[in-house]
PDB file of C-alpha atoms in Angstrom:
ATOM      1  CA  MET A 290     164.575  28.124  -2.480  1.00 46.00           C
ATOM      2  CA  SER A 291     163.409  25.978  -0.589  1.00 45.00           C
ATOM      3  CA  TRP A 292     163.905  27.046   3.379  1.00 42.00           C
ATOM      4  CA  ASP A 293     163.770  23.262   5.394  1.00 45.00           C
ATOM      5  CA  LYS A 294     166.471  22.604   1.871  1.00 48.00           C
ATOM      6  CA  ALA A 295     168.338  26.182   2.501  1.00 47.00           C
ATOM      7  CA  ILE A 296     168.530  26.874   6.560  1.00 45.00           C
ATOM      8  CA  PRO A 297     169.709  24.387   9.162  1.00 48.00           C
ATOM      9  CA  GLU A 298     167.442  23.355  11.876  1.00 51.00           C
ATOM     10  CA  ARG A 299     168.644  25.747  14.591  1.00 48.00           C
ATOM     11  CA  TYR A 300     167.685  28.516  12.536  1.00 45.00           C
ATOM     12  CA  HIS A 301     163.617  27.232  11.628  1.00 48.00           C
ATOM     13  CA  GLY A 302     162.529  29.901  14.046  1.00 54.00           C
ATOM     14  CA  ASN A 303     161.073  33.385  12.527  1.00 60.00           C
ATOM     15  CA  ALA A 304     163.460  35.357  13.175  1.00 67.00           C
ATOM     16  CA  GLN A 305     166.370  33.228  12.895  1.00 73.00           C
ATOM     17  CA  CYS A 306     165.271  31.929   8.944  1.00 71.00           C
ATOM     18  CA  MET A 307     164.196  35.357   8.034  1.00 70.00           C
ATOM     19  CA  MET A 308     168.224  36.904   9.153  1.00 77.00           C
ATOM     20  CA  LEU A 309     170.022  34.162   7.715  1.00 78.00           C
ATOM     21  CA  MET A 310     167.828  33.934   4.226  1.00 76.00           C
ATOM     22  CA  GLN A 311     168.503  37.648   3.851  1.00 75.00           C
ATOM     23  CA  ARG A 312     172.187  36.140   4.057  1.00 80.00           C
ATOM     24  CA  ILE A 313     171.957  33.442   1.595  1.00 82.00           C
ATOM     25  CA  LEU A 314     170.674  35.825  -1.198  1.00 77.00           C
ATOM     26  CA  HIS A 315     172.676  38.914  -0.011  1.00 74.00           C
ATOM     27  CA  THR A 316     175.363  35.903  -0.861  1.00 78.00           C
ATOM     28  CA  ILE A 317     174.065  34.854  -4.327  1.00 76.00           C
ATOM     29  CA  SER A 318     174.460  38.884  -5.245  1.00 71.00           C
ATOM     30  CA  PRO A 319     170.651  40.144  -5.709  1.00 74.00           C
ATOM     31  CA  THR A 320     171.820  42.127  -7.981  1.00 81.00           C
ATOM     32  CA  HIS A 321     172.087  40.245 -10.535  1.00 82.00           C
ATOM     33  CA  LEU A 322     169.213  37.508  -9.887  1.00 87.00           C
ATOM     34  CA  ARG A 323     166.936  37.193 -12.551  1.00 91.00           C
ATOM     35  CA  ILE A 324     163.976  34.707 -11.359  1.00 92.00           C
ATOM     36  CA  LEU A 325     163.358  33.266  -7.849  1.00 91.00           C
ATOM     37  CA  TYR A 326     162.219  30.522  -5.778  1.00 90.00           C
ATOM     38  CA  LEU A 327     161.050  30.839  -2.341  1.00 86.00           C
ATOM     39  CA  THR A 328     159.447  28.656   0.042  1.00 84.00           C
ATOM     40  CA  TRP A 329     158.215  30.081   3.855  1.00 78.00           C
ATOM     41  CA  PRO A 330     157.458  27.903   6.823  1.00 73.00           C
ATOM     42  CA  SER A 331     154.441  28.022   8.695  1.00 70.00           C
ATOM     43  CA  SER A 332     154.401  31.635  11.036  1.00 69.00           C
ATOM     44  CA  GLU A 333     152.074  33.457  13.079  1.00 69.00           C
ATOM     45  CA  HIS A 334     154.197  36.597  12.797  1.00 73.00           C
ATOM     46  CA  PRO A 335     154.019  38.228   8.599  1.00 77.00           C
ATOM     47  CA  ILE A 336     156.528  37.582   6.200  1.00 83.00           C
ATOM     48  CA  PRO A 337     157.407  39.813   3.223  1.00 86.00           C
ATOM     49  CA  LEU A 338     157.037  38.929  -0.423  1.00 89.00           C
ATOM     50  CA  LEU A 339     160.645  39.998  -0.647  1.00 88.00           C
ATOM     51  CA  PRO A 340     163.110  39.965   2.363  1.00 83.00           C
ATOM     52  CA  VAL A 341     166.272  42.021   0.592  1.00 86.00           C
ATOM     53  CA  SER A 342     165.468  43.948  -3.248  1.00 90.00           C
ATOM     54  CA  LEU A 343     165.967  42.957  -6.020  1.00 91.00           C
ATOM     55  CA  PRO A 344     166.120  45.116  -8.933  1.00 92.00           C
ATOM     56  CA  SER A 345     166.486  42.731 -11.689  1.00 92.00           C
ATOM     57  CA  LEU A 346     164.535  40.244 -10.208  1.00 94.00           C
ATOM     58  CA  SER A 347     161.991  39.265 -13.262  1.00 94.00           C
ATOM     59  CA  GLU A 348     159.734  36.617 -12.162  1.00 94.00           C
ATOM     60  CA  LEU A 349     159.264  35.505  -8.929  1.00 94.00           C
ATOM     61  CA  TYR A 350     157.587  32.076  -7.136  1.00 93.00           C
ATOM     62  CA  ALA A 351     156.862  32.693  -3.261  1.00 90.00           C
ATOM     63  CA  GLU A 352     155.156  30.856  -1.099  1.00 87.00           C
ATOM     64  CA  GLY A 353     153.575  31.543   2.296  1.00 82.00           C
ATOM     65  CA  VAL A 354     153.789  35.457   2.040  1.00 85.00           C
ATOM     66  CA  ASP A 355     151.815  38.154   3.353  1.00 83.00           C
ATOM     67  CA  LEU A 356     150.434  41.270   1.111  1.00 84.00           C
ATOM     68  CA  THR A 357     149.722  43.990   4.062  1.00 82.00           C
ATOM     69  CA  PRO A 358     151.571  46.641   4.207  1.00 82.00           C
ATOM     70  CA  SER A 359     152.559  46.824   7.599  1.00 78.00           C
ATOM     71  CA  VAL A 360     154.881  43.978   5.954  1.00 79.00           C
ATOM     72  CA  GLN A 361     158.515  45.735   4.943  1.00 75.00           C
ATOM     73  CA  SER A 362     159.040  43.988   1.882  1.00 81.00           C
ATOM     74  CA  GLY A 363     162.009  44.323  -0.249  1.00 89.00           C
ATOM     75  CA  MET A 364     161.646  46.044  -3.422  1.00 93.00           C
ATOM     76  CA  ALA A 365     161.908  44.330  -7.361  1.00 95.00           C
ATOM     77  CA  PRO A 366     161.475  47.081  -9.425  1.00 95.00           C
ATOM     78  CA  GLN A 367     161.700  45.198 -12.387  1.00 95.00           C
ATOM     79  CA  LEU A 368     159.689  42.628 -11.679  1.00 96.00           C
ATOM     80  CA  LYS A 369     156.795  41.085 -14.627  1.00 95.00           C
ATOM     81  CA  ILE A 370     155.898  37.598 -13.847  1.00 95.00           C
ATOM     82  CA  LEU A 371     154.498  36.928  -9.866  1.00 96.00           C
ATOM     83  CA  HIS A 372     153.283  33.719  -8.637  1.00 93.00           C
ATOM     84  CA  ILE A 373     152.025  33.604  -4.935  1.00 90.00           C
ATOM     85  CA  THR A 374     151.074  30.160  -2.801  1.00 84.00           C
ATOM     86  CA  SER A 375     149.847  29.589   0.097  1.00 78.00           C
ATOM     87  CA  LEU A 376     149.423  33.232   0.761  1.00 77.00           C
ATOM     88  CA  GLY A 377     149.183  34.361   4.132  1.00 71.00           C
ATOM     89  CA  VAL A 378     147.149  37.257   5.196  1.00 69.00           C
ATOM     90  CA  GLY A 379     145.979  39.616   1.966  1.00 69.00           C
ATOM     91  CA  SER A 380     145.956  43.394   3.106  1.00 69.00           C
ATOM     92  CA  ARG A 381     142.255  45.128   1.840  1.00 72.00           C
ATOM     93  CA  ASP A 382     144.329  46.727  -0.717  1.00 79.00           C
ATOM     94  CA  ILE A 383     146.438  44.484  -2.195  1.00 86.00           C
ATOM     95  CA  GLY A 384     146.829  46.301  -5.557  1.00 88.00           C
ATOM     96  CA  SER A 385     148.527  48.927  -3.331  1.00 88.00           C
ATOM     97  CA  VAL A 386     150.613  46.862  -1.549  1.00 90.00           C
ATOM     98  CA  LEU A 387     152.079  44.985  -4.665  1.00 93.00           C
ATOM     99  CA  ALA A 388     152.516  48.998  -7.110  1.00 93.00           C
ATOM    100  CA  HIS A 389     155.103  49.775  -4.198  1.00 93.00           C
ATOM    101  CA  ILE A 390     157.050  46.593  -4.491  1.00 94.00           C
ATOM    102  CA  CYS A 391     156.645  45.857  -8.426  1.00 96.00           C
ATOM    103  CA  PRO A 392     155.437  48.637 -10.229  1.00 96.00           C
ATOM    104  CA  GLU A 393     156.325  46.727 -13.798  1.00 96.00           C
ATOM    105  CA  VAL A 394     154.616  43.488 -13.161  1.00 96.00           C
ATOM    106  CA  THR A 395     152.359  42.708 -15.558  1.00 95.00           C
ATOM    107  CA  HIS A 396     151.297  38.715 -14.607  1.00 95.00           C
ATOM    108  CA  VAL A 397     150.379  37.795 -11.353  1.00 94.00           C
ATOM    109  CA  TYR A 398     149.266  34.115 -10.095  1.00 90.00           C
ATOM    110  CA  ILE A 399     147.492  34.457  -7.008  1.00 86.00           C
ATOM    111  CA  ARG A 400     147.247  30.095  -5.851  1.00 77.00           C
ATOM    112  CA  GLY A 401     146.006  28.643  -2.974  1.00 62.00           C
ATOM    113  CA  SER A 402     143.966  29.602   0.568  1.00 56.00           C
ATOM    114  CA  ALA A 403     144.088  32.918   2.526  1.00 52.00           C
ATOM    115  CA  ARG A 404     142.394  33.490   5.370  1.00 52.00           C
ATOM    116  CA  CYS A 405     140.653  36.191   5.960  1.00 53.00           C
ATOM    117  CA  GLY A 406     138.930  38.663   7.839  1.00 49.00           C
ATOM    118  CA  PRO A 407     134.816  39.142   7.581  1.00 48.00           C
ATOM    119  CA  GLU A 408     135.317  42.847   5.949  1.00 53.00           C
ATOM    120  CA  GLY A 409     136.468  43.505   3.381  1.00 61.00           C
ATOM    121  CA  ASP A 410     137.373  40.579   1.134  1.00 73.00           C
ATOM    122  CA  PRO A 411     141.135  41.669  -0.256  1.00 77.00           C
ATOM    123  CA  PHE A 412     140.657  39.491  -3.745  1.00 78.00           C
ATOM    124  CA  LEU A 413     136.795  40.591  -4.340  1.00 80.00           C
ATOM    125  CA  LEU A 414     138.691  44.120  -3.989  1.00 83.00           C
ATOM    126  CA  PHE A 415     141.823  43.110  -6.058  1.00 86.00           C
ATOM    127  CA  MET A 416     139.054  41.864  -8.296  1.00 84.00           C
ATOM    128  CA  HIS A 417     137.028  44.030  -8.953  1.00 85.00           C
ATOM    129  CA  ALA A 418     139.813  46.948  -8.895  1.00 87.00           C
ATOM    130  CA  PHE A 419     140.996  45.829 -12.252  1.00 88.00           C
ATOM    131  CA  THR A 420     137.252  45.100 -14.065  1.00 85.00           C
ATOM    132  CA  ASN A 421     135.478  47.338 -12.529  1.00 83.00           C
ATOM    133  CA  PRO A 422     136.475  50.218 -10.648  1.00 85.00           C
ATOM    134  CA  HIS A 423     134.478  52.834 -11.775  1.00 86.00           C
ATOM    135  CA  LYS A 424     130.578  50.900 -10.732  1.00 86.00           C
ATOM    136  CA  PRO A 425     129.978  50.546  -7.271  1.00 88.00           C
ATOM    137  CA  MET A 426     129.434  46.366  -6.369  1.00 84.00           C
ATOM    138  CA  ARG A 427     126.430  47.569  -5.390  1.00 84.00           C
ATOM    139  CA  GLU A 428     125.255  47.070  -9.274  1.00 85.00           C
ATOM    140  CA  LEU A 429     126.346  43.644  -9.326  1.00 81.00           C
ATOM    141  CA  PHE A 430     124.218  42.625  -6.752  1.00 76.00           C
ATOM    142  CA  PRO A 431     120.724  42.121  -8.039  1.00 74.00           C
ATOM    143  CA  THR A 432     120.892  39.682 -10.141  1.00 68.00           C
ATOM    144  CA  PHE A 433     123.390  37.313  -7.616  1.00 70.00           C
ATOM    145  CA  PRO A 434     121.050  34.413  -6.609  1.00 62.00           C
ATOM    146  CA  ARG A 435     120.251  35.321  -3.022  1.00 61.00           C
ATOM    147  CA  TRP A 436     122.136  32.772  -1.312  1.00 65.00           C
ATOM    148  CA  LEU A 437     124.317  35.696   0.753  1.00 70.00           C
ATOM    149  CA  SER A 438     121.993  38.291   2.446  1.00 74.00           C
ATOM    150  CA  ASP A 439     122.723  42.252   1.990  1.00 77.00           C
ATOM    151  CA  GLN A 440     124.402  42.815   5.682  1.00 80.00           C
ATOM    152  CA  ASP A 441     126.953  39.995   3.758  1.00 76.00           C
ATOM    153  CA  LEU A 442     127.603  41.178   0.473  1.00 79.00           C
ATOM    154  CA  GLN A 443     127.919  44.354   2.163  1.00 81.00           C
ATOM    155  CA  ALA A 444     130.644  43.092   5.060  1.00 78.00           C
ATOM    156  CA  MET A 445     132.263  41.265   1.939  1.00 77.00           C
ATOM    157  CA  ALA A 446     132.614  44.792  -0.791  1.00 81.00           C
ATOM    158  CA  GLY A 447     133.193  47.172   2.575  1.00 80.00           C
ATOM    159  CA  THR A 448     133.281  50.849   1.429  1.00 82.00           C
ATOM    160  CA  ALA A 449     133.322  49.202  -2.790  1.00 85.00           C
ATOM    161  CA  TYR A 450     130.003  48.198  -1.745  1.00 84.00           C
ATOM    162  CA  THR A 451     128.216  52.149  -2.750  1.00 87.00           C
ATOM    163  CA  SER A 452     131.175  53.092  -3.442  1.00 87.00           C
ATOM    164  CA  PRO A 453     133.797  53.411  -7.082  1.00 86.00           C
ATOM    165  CA  ILE A 454     137.193  52.950  -5.923  1.00 83.00           C
ATOM    166  CA  ASP A 455     140.363  53.655  -6.972  1.00 82.00           C
ATOM    167  CA  PRO A 456     142.046  51.135 -10.568  1.00 81.00           C
ATOM    168  CA  LEU A 457     144.938  49.938  -9.585  1.00 85.00           C
ATOM    169  CA  ARG A 458     148.475  51.845  -9.731  1.00 87.00           C
ATOM    170  CA  LEU A 459     149.215  48.308 -11.961  1.00 92.00           C
ATOM    171  CA  SER A 460     149.023  50.098 -15.364  1.00 90.00           C
ATOM    172  CA  SER A 461     151.463  47.561 -17.269  1.00 94.00           C
ATOM    173  CA  LEU A 462     149.470  44.548 -15.618  1.00 95.00           C
ATOM    174  CA  ARG A 463     147.414  42.148 -18.143  1.00 94.00           C
ATOM    175  CA  LYS A 464     146.910  38.820 -16.451  1.00 93.00           C
ATOM    176  CA  LEU A 465     144.613  38.369 -13.730  1.00 92.00           C
ATOM    177  CA  VAL A 466     144.982  34.872 -12.469  1.00 89.00           C
ATOM    178  CA  ILE A 467     142.739  33.785  -9.831  1.00 84.00           C
ATOM    179  CA  GLY A 468     142.447  30.039  -8.514  1.00 77.00           C
ATOM    180  CA  PHE A 469     141.037  29.859  -4.791  1.00 62.00           C
ATOM    181  CA  THR A 470     137.848  30.736  -3.132  1.00 54.00           C
ATOM    182  CA  PRO A 471     139.145  32.658   0.483  1.00 52.00           C
ATOM    183  CA  ILE A 472     138.992  30.744   3.929  1.00 47.00           C
ATOM    184  CA  TYR A 473     137.052  32.743   5.926  1.00 47.00           C
ATOM    185  CA  VAL A 474     137.682  33.417  10.258  1.00 41.00           C
ATOM    186  CA  ASP A 475     134.287  33.654  10.439  1.00 44.00           C
ATOM    187  CA  PRO A 476     131.710  30.968   8.906  1.00 44.00           C
ATOM    188  CA  LEU A 477     127.837  32.228   7.806  1.00 44.00           C
ATOM    189  CA  GLU A 478     125.355  31.860  10.666  1.00 46.00           C
ATOM    190  CA  ASP A 479     124.467  28.349   9.813  1.00 48.00           C
ATOM    191  CA  GLY A 480     127.575  27.084   9.834  1.00 48.00           C
ATOM    192  CA  ASN A 481     127.487  25.461   6.220  1.00 47.00           C
ATOM    193  CA  ARG A 482     131.002  25.824   5.126  1.00 48.00           C
ATOM    194  CA  VAL A 483     130.752  23.760   2.066  1.00 47.00           C
ATOM    195  CA  VAL A 484     127.138  26.005   1.226  1.00 49.00           C
ATOM    196  CA  HIS A 485     129.797  29.212   2.552  1.00 57.00           C
ATOM    197  CA  LYS A 486     132.468  28.571  -0.568  1.00 58.00           C
ATOM    198  CA  ALA A 487     130.112  27.843  -3.460  1.00 59.00           C
ATOM    199  CA  CYS A 488     128.819  31.034  -2.421  1.00 66.00           C
ATOM    200  CA  MET A 489     131.958  32.366  -2.391  1.00 67.00           C
ATOM    201  CA  GLU A 490     132.695  30.631  -5.773  1.00 67.00           C
ATOM    202  CA  SER A 491     129.291  31.805  -7.208  1.00 71.00           C
ATOM    203  CA  LEU A 492     130.204  35.638  -6.029  1.00 76.00           C
ATOM    204  CA  TYR A 493     133.772  35.675  -7.645  1.00 76.00           C
ATOM    205  CA  LEU A 494     132.528  34.895 -11.172  1.00 76.00           C
ATOM    206  CA  HIS A 495     129.499  37.097 -11.069  1.00 77.00           C
ATOM    207  CA  VAL A 496     131.855  39.980 -10.067  1.00 80.00           C
ATOM    208  CA  ALA A 497     134.262  38.980 -12.346  1.00 79.00           C
ATOM    209  CA  MET A 498     131.290  38.591 -15.235  1.00 78.00           C
ATOM    210  CA  GLY A 499     130.105  42.510 -14.112  1.00 77.00           C
ATOM    211  CA  GLY A 500     127.070  41.006 -12.648  1.00 73.00           C
ATOM    212  CA  VAL A 501     125.877  38.812 -15.597  1.00 69.00           C
ATOM    213  CA  GLN A 502     122.562  36.866 -14.565  1.00 60.00           C
ATOM    214  CA  HIS A 503     124.062  33.119 -14.106  1.00 58.00           C
ATOM    215  CA  ALA A 504     127.676  33.281 -14.590  1.00 56.00           C
ATOM    216  CA  TRP A 505     128.026  31.602 -11.508  1.00 54.00           C
ATOM    217  CA  ARG A 506     126.545  28.120 -12.726  1.00 58.00           C
ATOM    218  CA  ASN A 507     130.404  27.929 -14.244  1.00 53.00           C
ATOM    219  CA  ALA A 508     131.968  27.938 -10.825  1.00 49.00           C
ATOM    220  CA  ARG A 509     129.283  25.252  -9.918  1.00 51.00           C
ATOM    221  CA  LEU A 510     130.750  23.420 -12.479  1.00 52.00           C
ATOM    222  CA  GLY A 511     134.318  23.383 -12.058  1.00 59.00           C
ATOM    223  CA  ILE A 512     134.858  25.042 -15.032  1.00 67.00           C
ATOM    224  CA  PRO A 513     137.531  28.060 -15.065  1.00 73.00           C
ATOM    225  CA  LEU A 514     136.524  31.616 -16.328  1.00 76.00           C
ATOM    226  CA  ASN A 515     138.682  33.642 -18.767  1.00 81.00           C
ATOM    227  CA  VAL A 516     137.084  37.809 -19.065  1.00 83.00           C
ATOM    228  CA  TYR A 517     138.584  39.565 -21.863  1.00 84.00           C
ATOM    229  CA  PHE A 518     138.205  43.764 -21.651  1.00 80.00           C
ATOM    230  CA  GLY A 519     140.468  46.500 -23.411  1.00 80.00           C
ATOM    231  CA  GLY A 520     143.705  43.974 -23.732  1.00 86.00           C
ATOM    232  CA  ARG A 521     143.453  42.881 -20.205  1.00 89.00           C
ATOM    233  CA  GLU A 522     142.584  38.381 -19.112  1.00 90.00           C
ATOM    234  CA  LEU A 523     141.215  37.674 -15.881  1.00 88.00           C
ATOM    235  CA  LEU A 524     141.503  34.167 -15.104  1.00 85.00           C
ATOM    236  CA  ILE A 525     139.281  31.807 -12.572  1.00 81.00           C
ATOM    237  CA  PHE A 526     140.253  28.588 -11.442  1.00 75.00           C
ATOM    238  CA  SER A 527     137.671  26.919  -9.344  1.00 62.00           C
ATOM    239  CA  PRO A 528     139.644  25.266  -6.574  1.00 53.00           C
ATOM    240  CA  GLU A 529     139.475  21.704  -6.847  1.00 50.00           C
ATOM    241  CA  PRO A 530     141.707  19.421  -5.033  1.00 45.00           C
ATOM    242  CA  GLY A 531     145.759  18.953  -7.138  1.00 47.00           C
ATOM    243  CA  ARG A 532     144.520  21.948  -9.796  1.00 48.00           C
ATOM    244  CA  HIS A 533     146.542  24.364  -8.508  1.00 47.00           C
ATOM    245  CA  GLU A 534     149.569  21.810  -7.918  1.00 52.00           C
ATOM    246  CA  ASP A 535     148.902  20.765 -11.882  1.00 54.00           C
ATOM    247  CA  LEU A 536     148.823  24.659 -12.868  1.00 53.00           C
ATOM    248  CA  ALA A 537     152.242  25.514 -11.416  1.00 53.00           C
ATOM    249  CA  ALA A 538     153.739  21.910 -12.572  1.00 58.00           C
ATOM    250  CA  ARG A 539     152.856  23.200 -15.845  1.00 59.00           C
ATOM    251  CA  ASP A 540     153.425  26.521 -15.313  1.00 58.00           C
ATOM    252  CA  ARG A 541     156.973  25.970 -14.715  1.00 58.00           C
ATOM    253  CA  VAL A 542     157.736  23.849 -17.492  1.00 61.00           C
ATOM    254  CA  GLU A 543     156.596  25.834 -19.903  1.00 60.00           C
ATOM    255  CA  LYS A 544     158.405  28.648 -18.412  1.00 60.00           C
ATOM    256  CA  LEU A 545     161.490  27.169 -18.942  1.00 63.00           C
ATOM    257  CA  GLU A 546     161.197  26.146 -22.029  1.00 66.00           C
ATOM    258  CA  VAL A 547     160.257  29.545 -23.059  1.00 64.00           C
ATOM    259  CA  LEU A 548     163.223  30.860 -20.879  1.00 64.00           C
ATOM    260  CA  LYS A 549     165.879  28.482 -22.624  1.00 65.00           C
ATOM    261  CA  ALA A 550     164.308  29.799 -26.069  1.00 69.00           C
ATOM    262  CA  GLN A 551     164.906  33.150 -25.155  1.00 64.00           C
ATOM    263  CA  ARG A 552     168.569  32.610 -23.800  1.00 64.00           C
ATOM    264  CA  PHE A 553     169.357  30.596 -27.137  1.00 68.00           C
ATOM    265  CA  ALA A 554     167.597  33.899 -29.509  1.00 68.00           C
ATOM    266  CA  ARG A 555     170.362  36.105 -27.154  1.00 63.00           C
ATOM    267  CA  SER A 556     173.152  33.560 -28.425  1.00 65.00           C
ATOM    268  CA  THR A 557     172.103  34.165 -31.702  1.00 65.00           C
ATOM    269  CA  GLY A 558     171.136  37.173 -32.016  1.00 60.00           C
ATOM    270  CA  GLU A 559     167.547  36.096 -33.039  1.00 53.00           C
ATOM    271  CA  HIS A 560     165.736  38.210 -30.923  1.00 46.00           C
ATOM    272  CA  GLY A 561     161.763  38.873 -30.960  1.00 43.00           C
ATOM    273  CA  ARG A 562     160.788  35.326 -31.865  1.00 39.00           C
ATOM    274  CA  HIS A 563     159.725  35.099 -28.253  1.00 38.00           C
ATOM    275  CA  ASP A 564     157.202  36.768 -26.233  1.00 40.00           C
ATOM    276  CA  TRP A 565     156.845  34.689 -23.127  1.00 35.00           C
ATOM    277  CA  LEU A 566     154.234  36.891 -21.754  1.00 40.00           C
ATOM    278  CA  ASP A 567     151.470  35.589 -23.868  1.00 42.00           C
ATOM    279  CA  MET A 568     150.211  32.847 -21.943  1.00 40.00           C
TER     280      MET A 568
END
């Protein structure tokens, strides 16, 4: 559901838009809604992931939302698939925010850019909690090319630089996809945002690979990185023009085909032949 199509122009203010979207969702019976596409306008005010609780929702595509504990969001206890694009603001503890909203989520896709503060990169910490929570990030950095200073690395890692962080409370999460490099509010001292972008791509891959030397080269080549561990998967896409839109379109087509197959299987009594979560 796109806000500009579903909502008259007089409601395009943030508060009015939120109020009317809540009414629309209540009207279409949120207790039975299973798949939802939500697109919000750009706003100076935070937008919750869900404007209302949706107890039966299994798949959510959200654009223009924020993931911070200060934003009251509805809950989706049965949500399995979560796609987020054009994320506005991310909490330094995204895992806890998602664990509260959708504790049973199995697949999380975060694509597009997000503006982050200069300290505690939320997506770097989210990825680290998913892959190596018991290892201080400082142990991963000795093999990282010194394009970023120790002070920069410590600022981005926050307390995780010297101490292990708590594992994610998302015990069902099997696949995490990150398809962007954050845009920082404050650029590096030299003001070269191109260099900064390359540094962040490299750092993400370096941490994802557990500090393996030269893993950053994949980012420079624009090659997606898959990391498998303990039955879980981390996938990082280097941000390229048009790539996110292409991937999202492909995912939508694949999901629709699988959903059709599921409905056919239910109608014929054939179950267990399609597992749409193994992508």
